[in-house]
XYZ file of C-alpha atoms in Angstrom:
781
model
C -18.795 -16.895 79.801
C -20.987 -17.234 76.634
C -19.016 -18.097 73.031
C -19.528 -15.319 71.553
C -16.907 -16.596 68.949
C -18.849 -19.195 68.312
C -21.459 -17.177 67.440
C -21.680 -14.667 64.348
C -21.944 -11.080 64.703
C -25.437 -10.639 63.893
C -26.732 -13.020 66.850
C -24.844 -11.479 68.564
C -25.891 -7.972 68.621
C -29.818 -9.658 68.432
C -29.025 -11.042 71.352
C -27.126 -8.049 73.198
C -30.370 -6.203 71.830
C -28.261 -3.134 70.215
C -28.054 -2.507 66.692
C -24.652 -2.417 64.551
C -25.334 0.784 62.708
C -26.820 3.351 65.298
C -25.683 2.016 68.674
C -27.362 2.260 72.238
C -29.624 5.137 72.396
C -28.710 7.320 75.732
C -31.832 6.312 77.779
C -30.300 2.584 77.540
C -26.792 3.400 79.037
C -27.974 3.416 83.028
C -30.026 0.588 82.751
C -27.285 -1.250 81.179
C -24.184 -0.064 83.764
C -26.847 -0.780 87.004
C -27.584 -4.173 85.271
C -23.690 -5.113 84.077
C -21.285 -2.887 86.365
C -19.111 -0.263 85.309
C -16.161 -1.035 83.327
C -13.482 0.050 85.691
C -11.018 -3.383 86.881
C -11.280 -2.894 91.058
C -8.220 -5.018 91.839
C -8.506 -7.006 95.298
C -4.627 -6.389 96.427
C -3.447 -3.856 98.869
C -1.338 -1.461 97.163
C -0.722 1.202 100.214
C 3.219 1.329 99.811
C 3.183 3.457 102.498
C 1.645 1.575 105.653
C 3.722 -1.424 104.298
C 6.455 0.399 104.390
C 6.099 1.755 107.618
C 5.352 -1.925 109.017
C 8.969 -2.957 107.651
C 10.681 0.008 109.804
C 8.754 -0.892 113.104
C 9.987 -5.176 112.687
C 12.462 -6.027 114.983
C 14.516 -7.331 112.533
C 14.724 -3.094 112.274
C 14.302 -1.998 115.264
C 17.416 -3.759 117.234
C 19.823 -3.269 114.740
C 18.724 0.585 114.554
C 19.486 0.969 118.521
C 22.615 -0.463 118.295
C 23.419 2.250 115.472
C 22.731 4.885 117.386
C 24.675 3.966 120.499
C 27.379 3.660 117.800
C 27.492 6.099 116.948
C 27.074 7.484 120.580
C 30.204 6.042 121.370
C 32.635 6.650 118.112
C 32.212 3.303 116.455
C 31.092 4.970 113.241
C 32.712 2.415 110.504
C 30.617 -0.564 112.444
C 27.573 0.770 113.290
C 27.051 2.205 109.795
C 28.012 -1.411 108.268
C 25.267 -2.873 111.007
C 22.456 -0.519 109.754
C 23.304 -0.413 105.934
C 22.251 -4.673 106.296
C 18.603 -3.517 107.361
C 18.462 -0.827 105.397
C 18.957 -2.844 101.899
C 16.583 -5.336 102.808
C 13.741 -3.031 103.363
C 15.140 -1.391 100.580
C 14.601 -3.929 98.095
C 10.687 -4.599 100.040
C 9.340 -1.406 99.193
C 11.033 -1.317 95.683
C 9.364 -5.008 94.924
C 6.109 -3.264 96.426
C 6.477 -0.406 94.180
C 7.028 -2.459 91.272
C 3.870 -4.395 92.046
C 1.737 -1.410 92.666
C 3.744 -0.028 89.199
C 2.509 -2.948 87.526
C -0.829 -3.176 88.285
C -1.180 0.617 87.691
C -0.885 0.450 84.451
C -2.828 -2.325 84.025
C -5.734 -0.232 86.004
C -4.885 2.607 83.881
C -6.634 0.928 81.017
C -9.937 1.649 82.558
C -9.338 4.818 82.571
C -8.654 5.696 78.440
C -10.709 7.099 75.413
C -13.087 5.503 73.208
C -15.036 6.119 69.525
C -18.529 4.864 70.061
C -21.856 5.308 68.131
C -25.052 5.959 70.035
C -28.059 7.173 68.329
C -26.188 7.208 65.372
C -23.573 9.277 65.943
C -19.770 8.860 66.860
C -18.247 9.924 69.824
C -15.790 9.928 72.322
C -16.156 8.900 75.791
C -14.185 7.814 78.824
C -13.733 4.316 78.526
C -14.838 3.507 81.704
C -18.279 4.589 80.345
C -18.993 1.928 78.219
C -21.241 -0.495 78.812
C -22.200 -3.723 77.446
C -24.127 -2.852 73.916
C -22.045 -0.155 73.025
C -20.602 -0.474 69.565
C -16.887 0.780 69.684
C -14.900 1.849 66.227
C -11.524 0.476 66.563
C -8.222 2.861 65.355
C -4.954 1.780 65.121
C -2.412 2.323 67.995
C -4.707 2.480 70.965
C -5.550 0.454 73.806
C -8.639 -1.972 73.393
C -11.293 -0.424 76.355
C -13.689 -3.804 76.514
C -13.716 -7.165 75.492
C -15.624 -6.357 71.668
C -16.826 -9.123 69.707
C -15.791 -7.894 65.981
C -18.524 -6.433 63.630
C -16.468 -5.589 60.536
C -12.650 -5.637 59.993
C -10.028 -4.282 58.239
C -7.327 -6.114 58.449
C -6.840 -5.793 62.142
C -3.750 -6.842 63.525
C -3.494 -6.332 67.565
C -1.052 -7.453 70.110
C -2.616 -9.376 73.147
C 0.996 -9.598 75.481
C -1.157 -7.825 78.064
C -3.218 -10.709 77.928
C -2.046 -13.837 76.979
C 2.091 -13.221 78.246
C 3.542 -13.570 74.508
C 4.820 -11.021 72.849
C 2.645 -11.868 68.861
C 0.976 -9.720 65.747
C -2.544 -11.592 65.907
C -4.903 -10.990 63.085
C -8.569 -9.794 63.826
C -11.498 -10.624 61.553
C -15.407 -10.926 62.080
C -16.002 -14.144 60.777
C -17.520 -16.713 63.298
C -15.225 -19.136 64.602
C -16.065 -23.151 63.933
C -14.315 -24.641 66.474
C -14.178 -24.625 70.230
C -10.547 -22.474 70.985
C -7.772 -24.109 73.841
C -6.779 -20.849 74.647
C -7.505 -17.014 73.799
C -5.041 -16.408 71.271
C -7.093 -19.031 69.409
C -10.438 -16.775 69.102
C -9.747 -14.209 66.420
C -12.786 -12.743 66.012
C -12.709 -10.921 69.644
C -10.572 -8.378 70.908
C -9.832 -8.077 74.281
C -9.553 -4.842 77.326
C -6.048 -4.342 77.683
C -4.894 -5.502 73.905
C -3.044 -2.695 71.759
C -3.949 -2.203 68.098
C -0.977 -2.264 66.164
C -2.827 -1.494 62.952
C -5.529 -1.579 60.592
C -9.038 -0.910 61.657
C -12.197 -2.469 62.980
C -15.866 -1.982 64.433
C -17.557 -3.951 67.260
C -19.996 -4.787 69.745
C -18.565 -4.737 73.965
C -19.590 -8.010 75.038
C -17.345 -7.800 78.206
C -16.539 -4.670 80.979
C -14.932 -4.343 83.830
C -14.245 -7.435 86.651
C -15.922 -9.761 83.553
C -13.481 -8.993 81.221
C -10.865 -11.499 80.416
C -8.180 -8.964 81.345
C -10.333 -8.518 85.106
C -10.390 -12.004 85.899
C -6.846 -12.465 85.465
C -5.838 -9.920 87.249
C -7.692 -10.517 90.078
C -6.280 -14.575 89.393
C -2.824 -12.778 89.487
C -3.455 -10.572 92.776
C -5.290 -13.899 94.354
C -1.728 -16.079 93.595
C 0.525 -12.721 95.004
C -1.124 -12.857 98.076
C -0.748 -16.983 98.191
C 2.935 -16.439 97.139
C 3.961 -13.766 100.357
C 3.284 -16.554 102.937
C 7.371 -18.136 103.046
C 8.392 -14.070 103.178
C 5.817 -13.418 106.570
C 6.864 -16.509 108.342
C 10.616 -15.658 107.579
C 10.042 -12.510 108.941
C 8.603 -13.712 111.661
C 11.188 -16.203 112.752
C 14.144 -13.544 111.835
C 12.180 -11.277 114.570
C 12.165 -13.856 117.150
C 15.965 -14.986 116.387
C 17.042 -11.970 116.233
C 15.403 -10.952 119.697
C 16.716 -14.126 121.306
C 20.450 -13.330 120.671
C 19.841 -10.003 121.097
C 18.763 -11.080 125.310
C 21.423 -13.692 124.771
C 23.639 -11.071 124.339
C 22.674 -8.355 126.446
C 22.833 -10.751 129.289
C 26.334 -11.530 128.765
C 27.348 -7.874 128.879
C 25.538 -7.176 131.626
C 26.982 -10.106 133.254
C 30.332 -8.318 132.881
C 29.815 -5.484 133.416
C 28.750 -6.390 137.012
C 31.589 -8.163 137.625
C 34.797 -5.966 135.765
C 32.488 -2.276 135.400
C 31.159 -0.355 132.471
C 33.145 -0.646 129.630
C 31.266 0.930 126.306
C 33.565 -1.050 123.857
C 32.738 -4.224 124.921
C 29.234 -3.693 125.553
C 29.061 -3.056 121.932
C 31.004 -5.056 120.554
C 29.052 -8.740 122.507
C 25.591 -6.439 120.747
C 27.096 -6.518 117.677
C 28.060 -9.854 117.740
C 24.800 -11.720 119.092
C 23.372 -9.076 115.650
C 24.722 -11.112 113.321
C 23.110 -10.230 109.629
C 24.951 -13.188 108.183
C 21.820 -15.068 108.341
C 20.468 -13.114 105.219
C 23.144 -14.163 103.407
C 22.733 -17.560 104.530
C 19.737 -17.160 103.467
C 20.465 -15.934 99.624
C 23.270 -18.259 99.259
C 21.400 -21.612 100.167
C 17.827 -20.901 98.107
C 20.450 -20.023 94.879
C 21.612 -23.242 95.192
C 18.343 -24.778 95.934
C 17.137 -23.372 92.635
C 20.106 -24.578 91.003
C 20.187 -28.478 91.741
C 15.663 -28.126 90.951
C 17.038 -26.456 87.630
C 19.080 -29.923 86.989
C 16.011 -32.048 87.478
C 14.008 -29.997 85.217
C 12.010 -28.199 88.016
C 11.709 -24.396 87.704
C 11.120 -22.679 90.447
C 8.545 -19.798 90.359
C 8.097 -19.021 94.083
C 9.824 -20.166 97.186
C 6.939 -20.815 99.181
C 6.392 -24.144 97.229
C 9.188 -26.344 99.985
C 6.582 -24.476 102.797
C 3.268 -26.088 101.347
C 4.205 -29.256 99.373
C 4.255 -31.341 102.153
C 0.801 -30.628 103.696
C -0.473 -31.508 100.262
C -3.303 -33.939 100.161
C -5.440 -34.248 96.988
C -3.351 -33.657 93.738
C -5.558 -33.111 91.104
C -4.808 -34.300 87.621
C -5.095 -34.418 83.926
C -5.390 -37.695 82.421
C -3.599 -36.383 79.457
C 0.213 -35.485 80.011
C 0.272 -36.874 83.482
C -1.446 -40.527 83.349
C -0.945 -41.096 79.964
C 1.158 -39.902 76.982
C 0.218 -36.542 74.995
C -0.785 -38.809 71.989
C -3.182 -41.425 70.379
C -3.048 -44.036 68.281
C -6.075 -46.198 66.057
C -6.031 -49.362 67.115
C -9.562 -50.978 66.328
C -12.622 -50.025 63.965
C -16.152 -51.400 63.760
C -18.079 -51.276 60.805
C -20.310 -52.996 58.886
C -21.460 -54.835 62.253
C -17.306 -56.130 62.469
C -14.732 -55.150 64.616
C -11.341 -55.178 63.282
C -7.941 -54.868 64.657
C -6.660 -51.588 62.820
C -3.638 -53.867 60.631
C -6.829 -56.053 59.293
C -8.826 -53.701 57.794
C -7.924 -51.957 53.902
C -8.782 -49.323 51.936
C -10.759 -51.902 50.005
C -13.336 -51.497 52.527
C -16.613 -49.056 51.498
C -17.232 -48.515 55.030
C -13.250 -48.218 56.129
C -12.712 -45.833 52.918
C -15.383 -43.552 54.298
C -14.674 -43.244 57.604
C -11.333 -42.592 56.490
C -12.365 -39.818 53.779
C -14.892 -38.361 56.782
C -12.348 -38.375 59.443
C -9.918 -36.025 57.214
C -12.338 -33.968 56.243
C -13.696 -33.265 59.908
C -10.127 -32.324 60.762
C -8.371 -29.234 61.852
C -5.457 -30.454 62.775
C -2.130 -31.098 60.951
C 0.708 -34.114 60.443
C 4.063 -34.054 59.112
C 4.635 -37.637 58.343
C 8.377 -37.415 57.693
C 8.572 -36.225 61.577
C 5.648 -38.032 62.864
C 4.622 -34.794 64.631
C 1.359 -33.531 64.679
C -0.767 -29.913 65.715
C -3.962 -29.488 67.401
C -6.524 -31.886 69.122
C -4.378 -35.493 69.650
C -7.872 -37.640 68.679
C -7.498 -35.770 65.181
C -3.816 -36.094 64.972
C -4.339 -39.985 65.369
C -7.023 -39.875 62.484
C -4.265 -38.031 59.934
C -1.338 -40.829 61.084
C -4.005 -43.676 60.484
C -4.585 -41.935 57.270
C -1.215 -41.755 56.079
C -0.435 -45.195 56.970
C -3.227 -46.442 54.457
C -1.436 -43.760 51.812
C -4.471 -41.601 52.147
C -3.234 -37.102 52.900
C -5.753 -34.569 54.283
C -4.062 -32.345 51.298
C -5.725 -34.324 48.301
C -8.953 -35.053 50.278
C -9.358 -31.551 51.467
C -8.582 -30.216 47.365
C -11.133 -32.293 46.290
C -13.744 -31.642 49.196
C -14.014 -27.477 49.861
C -15.363 -26.568 53.214
C -18.324 -24.264 53.174
C -18.817 -24.108 57.036
C -18.494 -25.805 60.286
C -20.796 -26.521 63.455
C -18.027 -26.821 66.369
C -18.581 -29.662 69.002
C -19.174 -27.621 72.902
C -19.869 -29.472 76.116
C -23.484 -29.596 75.470
C -22.842 -31.090 71.902
C -20.310 -33.282 71.629
C -20.482 -33.807 67.763
C -18.301 -31.249 64.953
C -19.618 -31.768 61.768
C -17.876 -30.117 58.415
C -20.346 -29.440 55.500
C -18.273 -29.491 52.363
C -18.731 -29.217 48.323
C -18.148 -32.898 46.939
C -17.494 -34.147 43.660
C -21.588 -34.733 43.742
C -23.060 -32.681 45.741
C -22.720 -31.672 49.274
C -22.508 -33.463 52.261
C -22.296 -32.908 56.113
C -19.133 -34.744 57.940
C -19.436 -35.353 61.108
C -16.969 -37.282 63.909
C -17.635 -37.214 67.701
C -19.543 -38.698 70.785
C -21.159 -42.266 69.845
C -24.120 -42.188 71.904
C -25.259 -38.723 70.376
C -24.086 -39.342 66.809
C -26.317 -41.777 67.168
C -29.412 -40.149 68.611
C -28.887 -37.916 64.893
C -28.516 -40.775 62.897
C -31.890 -42.173 60.571
C -29.540 -44.522 58.569
C -26.592 -47.028 58.432
C -24.601 -47.876 56.235
C -23.796 -51.515 55.441
C -21.318 -52.416 52.625
C -21.352 -49.378 51.325
C -25.211 -49.052 51.248
C -27.167 -46.795 53.036
C -30.298 -48.940 55.175
C -32.592 -47.757 57.943
C -31.067 -47.584 61.376
C -33.002 -50.071 63.420
C -33.337 -50.530 67.138
C -31.365 -53.647 67.146
C -28.823 -52.077 65.254
C -28.119 -49.075 67.806
C -28.313 -51.763 70.553
C -25.216 -53.443 68.930
C -23.801 -50.494 68.170
C -23.829 -49.592 71.672
C -22.724 -52.248 72.838
C -19.264 -52.540 70.643
C -18.957 -48.705 72.011
C -19.144 -50.278 75.431
C -16.634 -52.818 74.459
C -13.804 -50.558 73.230
C -14.608 -48.289 76.231
C -13.910 -51.081 78.765
C -10.454 -51.858 76.962
C -9.204 -48.189 77.510
C -9.858 -47.044 74.207
C -10.901 -43.172 73.587
C -13.906 -43.770 70.929
C -14.938 -41.858 67.859
C -18.234 -42.272 65.677
C -18.376 -41.328 62.644
C -21.129 -40.025 60.711
C -22.409 -38.227 57.108
C -25.582 -36.839 55.588
C -25.624 -36.110 52.024
C -27.495 -33.136 50.133
C -28.165 -32.374 46.398
C -27.994 -28.902 47.399
C -26.194 -26.565 49.314
C -27.262 -26.245 52.985
C -27.113 -23.241 55.302
C -26.042 -23.351 58.739
C -29.980 -22.006 59.079
C -30.654 -25.530 58.716
C -31.477 -28.430 61.017
C -28.382 -29.895 59.055
C -27.286 -32.273 62.150
C -30.395 -34.393 61.518
C -31.119 -37.591 59.579
C -27.770 -38.815 59.568
C -26.090 -42.052 58.373
C -23.933 -43.967 61.324
C -20.378 -45.283 59.523
C -18.736 -46.755 62.766
C -16.362 -46.316 65.427
C -12.801 -45.723 65.824
C -11.452 -47.158 68.938
C -8.231 -44.857 69.625
C -5.434 -45.962 72.690
C -4.004 -42.976 74.542
C -0.791 -44.594 75.848
C 0.332 -44.937 79.566
C 2.752 -43.443 80.612
C 5.650 -45.536 81.740
C 6.016 -46.551 85.554
C 3.132 -45.044 85.815
C 1.597 -47.644 88.572
C 4.462 -47.460 90.556
C 4.333 -43.596 90.644
C 0.656 -43.820 91.651
C 1.637 -46.048 94.799
C 4.652 -43.914 95.394
C 2.054 -40.835 95.553
C -0.254 -42.629 98.276
C 2.704 -43.621 100.302
C 3.442 -39.944 100.686
C -0.049 -39.248 101.675
C -1.179 -37.420 98.337
C -4.286 -38.431 97.150
C -4.596 -38.526 92.994
C -7.756 -37.873 91.909
C -7.790 -37.659 87.941
C -9.678 -35.155 85.360
C -10.221 -36.746 81.856
C -12.508 -36.249 78.879
C -12.646 -40.284 78.335
C -16.018 -41.199 78.700
C -16.790 -43.033 82.151
C -16.192 -46.890 80.646
C -12.888 -45.820 79.060
C -12.092 -43.667 82.604
C -12.894 -46.753 84.817
C -10.785 -48.896 83.333
C -7.904 -46.503 82.828
C -8.250 -45.773 86.655
C -8.557 -49.006 87.885
C -5.269 -50.048 85.314
C -2.880 -47.727 87.194
C -4.085 -47.724 90.373
C -6.286 -44.732 90.794
C -9.488 -46.778 91.567
C -10.335 -50.497 93.314
C -14.422 -50.138 92.393
C -16.460 -48.455 89.480
C -18.196 -46.039 92.556
C -15.242 -44.160 92.599
C -16.032 -42.682 89.338
C -18.646 -40.342 88.060
C -18.905 -38.526 84.992
C -20.173 -34.645 84.637
C -23.474 -35.661 83.395
C -24.335 -37.073 86.730
C -22.709 -34.200 88.836
C -24.934 -31.516 86.594
C -27.839 -33.547 87.671
C -27.195 -33.687 91.305
C -28.670 -31.426 94.056
C -25.793 -29.517 95.606
C -26.217 -31.242 98.824
C -25.923 -34.871 96.662
C -22.744 -33.031 95.008
C -20.986 -32.451 98.355
C -21.571 -36.071 99.403
C -20.314 -37.861 95.927
C -17.228 -36.218 95.822
C -15.743 -37.665 99.207
C -15.586 -40.995 97.266
C -14.962 -40.077 93.510
C -11.482 -40.452 92.449
C -12.121 -39.467 88.753
C -14.185 -36.883 87.321
C -14.852 -37.718 83.927
C -16.464 -35.177 80.684
C -16.374 -31.943 83.270
C -17.590 -29.041 82.738
C -15.138 -25.852 83.864
C -17.588 -24.602 85.919
C -18.174 -27.892 87.564
C -14.009 -28.068 88.028
C -14.613 -24.900 90.130
C -17.030 -25.960 92.153
C -15.530 -29.295 93.520
C -12.232 -27.136 93.610
C -14.088 -24.792 96.528
C -15.700 -28.119 97.779
C -12.102 -29.451 98.828
C -10.956 -25.749 99.876
C -13.808 -25.088 102.164
C -13.250 -28.314 104.038
C -9.521 -27.504 104.331
C -7.764 -30.059 102.577
C -4.849 -28.701 100.818
C -4.392 -29.542 97.186
C -1.939 -29.052 93.846
C -3.174 -29.367 90.631
C -1.439 -28.945 87.210
C -2.608 -26.661 83.980
C -0.880 -25.293 81.230
C -3.695 -22.670 79.474
C -5.481 -19.785 80.181
C -8.323 -21.920 81.039
C -6.655 -22.863 83.767
C -5.758 -20.383 85.609
C -8.864 -20.472 88.203
C -8.225 -23.847 89.293
C -4.576 -23.075 89.587
C -5.150 -19.933 91.707
C -7.177 -21.798 94.174
C -4.469 -24.490 94.717
C -2.197 -24.569 97.810
C 0.343 -25.747 95.477
C 0.129 -24.568 91.357
C 2.259 -26.444 88.932
C 2.494 -25.359 85.299
C 3.205 -27.992 82.961
C 3.965 -28.639 79.188
C 3.592 -25.725 77.063
C 2.654 -23.420 79.740
C 2.568 -19.563 78.530
C 4.281 -17.203 80.724
C 1.130 -15.476 82.109
C 0.151 -19.425 83.259
C 3.587 -19.281 85.130
C 3.225 -16.047 86.541
C -0.123 -17.401 88.819
C 2.134 -21.368 89.523
C 4.865 -21.872 91.962
C 6.468 -24.117 89.656
C 6.916 -25.377 85.856
C 7.823 -28.944 85.278
C 7.703 -29.443 81.703
C 6.989 -33.372 81.884
C 7.157 -35.732 84.033
C 4.935 -33.729 86.973
C 4.152 -36.662 89.195
C 7.118 -38.220 89.436
C 8.973 -34.596 89.892
C 6.122 -33.995 92.711
C 7.588 -37.000 94.941
C 11.003 -35.127 94.386
C 10.319 -32.273 95.530
C 8.811 -33.778 98.791
C 11.868 -35.595 99.589
C 13.955 -32.709 98.494
C 11.862 -30.331 101.043
C 12.289 -32.251 104.024
C 16.093 -32.838 102.904
C 15.435 -28.474 102.967
C 14.110 -28.702 106.424
C 16.782 -30.463 107.948
C 19.498 -28.598 106.438
C 17.415 -25.313 107.649
C 17.791 -26.645 110.743
C 21.577 -27.669 111.045
C 22.185 -24.052 109.157
C 20.038 -22.732 112.576
C 22.381 -25.105 114.902
C 25.360 -23.705 113.254
C 24.270 -20.189 113.647
C 23.382 -20.543 117.268
C 26.860 -22.377 117.920
C 28.613 -19.084 116.107
C 26.175 -16.428 118.132
C 26.889 -17.960 121.827
C 30.948 -19.109 121.112
C 31.275 -15.059 120.119
C 29.195 -13.790 122.668
C 30.673 -16.172 125.718
C 34.607 -15.391 124.472
C 34.340 -12.048 124.470
C 32.374 -12.239 128.307
C 35.073 -14.607 129.352
C 38.333 -12.752 128.038
C 36.682 -9.581 129.455
C 35.874 -11.136 132.892
C 39.095 -13.269 133.186
C 41.908 -11.014 131.245
C 40.146 -8.060 131.092
C 40.947 -7.587 127.122
C 38.293 -7.622 124.741
C 38.926 -10.581 122.332
C 37.486 -9.780 119.195
C 37.142 -6.082 117.687
C 34.630 -4.473 115.708
C 36.548 -5.283 112.548
C 36.829 -8.655 113.385
C 33.328 -9.153 114.477
C 32.254 -7.918 110.997
C 34.510 -10.154 108.985
C 33.353 -12.935 110.784
C 29.877 -12.076 110.862
C 29.127 -10.977 107.228
C 31.665 -12.857 105.325
C 33.162 -15.873 107.236
C 30.063 -17.341 109.081
C 28.155 -17.000 106.255
C 30.376 -19.178 103.985
C 30.950 -22.050 107.026
C 27.202 -22.599 107.342
C 26.774 -23.020 103.789
C 29.771 -25.184 102.908
C 28.418 -27.326 106.173
C 24.408 -27.602 105.236
C 25.304 -28.611 101.408
C 28.704 -30.389 101.969
C 28.394 -32.638 105.121
C 26.469 -35.839 105.661
C 22.860 -34.424 107.327
C 22.716 -34.592 110.822
C 20.547 -33.500 113.610
C 22.538 -30.732 115.782
C 21.148 -31.514 119.210
C 21.175 -29.472 122.234
C 23.785 -31.243 123.169
C 25.664 -31.002 120.739
C 25.367 -27.760 119.975
C 26.623 -27.268 123.459
C 29.758 -28.921 123.090
C 30.889 -27.335 120.011
C 30.161 -24.021 121.289
C 32.593 -25.183 124.470
C 34.841 -26.210 122.205
C 35.040 -22.648 120.506
C 35.357 -20.811 123.628
C 38.139 -23.079 124.889
C 39.741 -22.859 122.002
C 39.797 -19.024 121.753
C 40.118 -18.438 125.585
C 43.321 -20.469 125.661
C 44.602 -18.904 122.244
C 44.542 -15.282 124.056
C 45.824 -16.653 126.895
C 48.819 -17.905 124.947
C 49.515 -15.030 122.570
C 49.017 -12.259 124.985
C 49.712 -9.007 124.122
C 51.759 -10.086 120.681
C 51.267 -8.085 117.840
C 48.776 -9.421 114.883
C 46.774 -10.433 118.159
C 43.785 -8.274 116.475
C 44.462 -10.575 113.347
C 45.363 -14.016 114.551
C 42.497 -14.513 117.024
C 39.989 -13.976 114.421
C 41.394 -16.549 112.327
C 41.964 -18.914 115.159
C 37.950 -18.048 115.496
C 37.087 -18.821 112.292
C 39.030 -22.095 112.155
C 37.540 -23.035 114.998
C 34.350 -22.442 114.148
C 35.086 -24.114 110.794
C 36.026 -27.058 112.725
C 33.402 -27.801 114.666
C 30.855 -27.315 111.468
C 32.470 -30.596 110.165
C 30.318 -33.880 111.060
C 33.718 -36.122 110.841
C 35.715 -33.485 113.939
C 33.128 -34.362 116.764
C 32.260 -37.498 117.821
C 29.015 -39.605 116.523
C 27.218 -39.994 119.660
C 26.806 -36.000 120.410
C 25.291 -35.600 116.839
C 22.927 -38.730 116.069
C 20.263 -39.186 114.040
């Protein structure tokens, strides 16, 4: 995407071959629509609620209870039949409601394409449908309207916009037409573009359409969200398949037991109904809800927010983890450690303001700086490299506020992926100066002079060699290097000039990005979990190599590649090098997408972390996506998990937890079958042996809807985790059946036996669910 915000509005209009006053001519519209498409967001997600709802009614978990409901109504068991059918109906209701809400949400966003807009064509304003807009149209933006496309502002009169639909945050943003002079980290920082789907609150503006339809930021985000929704439904589908299978088997068991009783003792409608009723226990649904609520509670206690229950279905399959260096491997902070200037390398504590070169470096570092730093709280906002410069200056008793007041900024020339230096042109006490910070190699290419002992002298090739050697040494120590330079003017320069030339090189600042405590051990543990960590960093290749070796991600320099190297490789070369690369240095966003896509195509299960809207494409491509740090609500909507900090440690914790969950689920299933079988067998044997129905319909409802779920839930979360073998299940089932039959024989036709037997049954079921009541030999691991 072209960064429209970094260009003046006049350049944008010129680039798009439009006219800011007259707009487009009618004969240009069709051609542009063919070239760039309609201004409609086409959503890929299936929103056919009726078709999906019919599928729910055709599931076995609905059809089997429906058949028993009809049979129960036929024989007069109205109350239990109604209770029986209510459970699947409630499940269907919530599933359909979820679909309706999703459809409503997507429809509300899609309807944005069908509003109206005021455009200027052939010099005259006219109102058209929003979907008719094309790139290059000049749009009149008024208060209280939904922005119809992504629009670069040409003129703004106190325009204020609510961008909640885009950023997820309910804040009012001021908008103006002035170009930005710096790269942004998120969409909320772009003040000269209004985005499709956002709502104007007050003010007016005029702008040019730069993106339409699915190419708008909203269109991209919506399709990423729908893709994420499809991925998030995997656990629901698997649970549905498993529940269909379980109910089919249990109903088959019930049918066999009731048929056995009928063959031996004859037909008894109540007996048949009760056996089948016991086989269709919906207590499993209640157990499922209780269990996952419990899991969510314990993960929250460990500062892990579950956003999608499918996480535990994929976390054990993860093979590759893409991690950003800052915030995962290293702390989200930097400190100045070394200074190279005037042909000398200094520790930061050994150099003082009296050094003219150092004084100039500090001054430039504060002027060409957009961060803030509070010395009393030791906190800053903005780029951590720029915050480190503010900290360094504060230690030396130099403050940005004082420097800025004496050196008014005229304009900036921002850094981007292709130009890794940042220039701020300022009015100085004497003349004007372009103050530059950034990549050392690139800065040297723009320099023809060097500052020595406070005097500008010609920069020789020997000087360049020495400077690059010192830059290499600092990077080899794992420091992030920043070059400092300037160019003075005796007149006010304009942005149209070649300002970034004939510069004076002053020095290099080496910044330390501290490693997270215990990270080496975490990397080892990740590898033991068969997860391969791949590092993505903004450090240069040399510094990235040093850090990656230090923490144990790589053993050899050949496992590191820079963005430039990858960019110049052919597709075949890229694919070949990806198989052995473990660290990517200075990688452009489009290359990140390519890397992720290649790994996905090779069927690797990948996980990644992110916190900005720019991370959405990679999070969407991941099998397990983790929102971290100060992630916005929109990023969290795409992610499976939110972990504010210590992502690596928490991922290992979640892998261990998922294994525990699988063991607990297996145990819960075993207990479920014990209770289902014990009820059905007891009913069948009681009918055959005593010609009596041991448990009536009301007892069965209480047992299966209330008692059984809580016994199973208590057992799986409070007891020692042990596998229930088939032998153990058979023994425990036999114990419950034996207790019920003996109790029935002893009680006989005693008054209240319809209450006593269910109580005895509940107690027996509870006791066999406890591990210590059964010899360990029967429940071995």
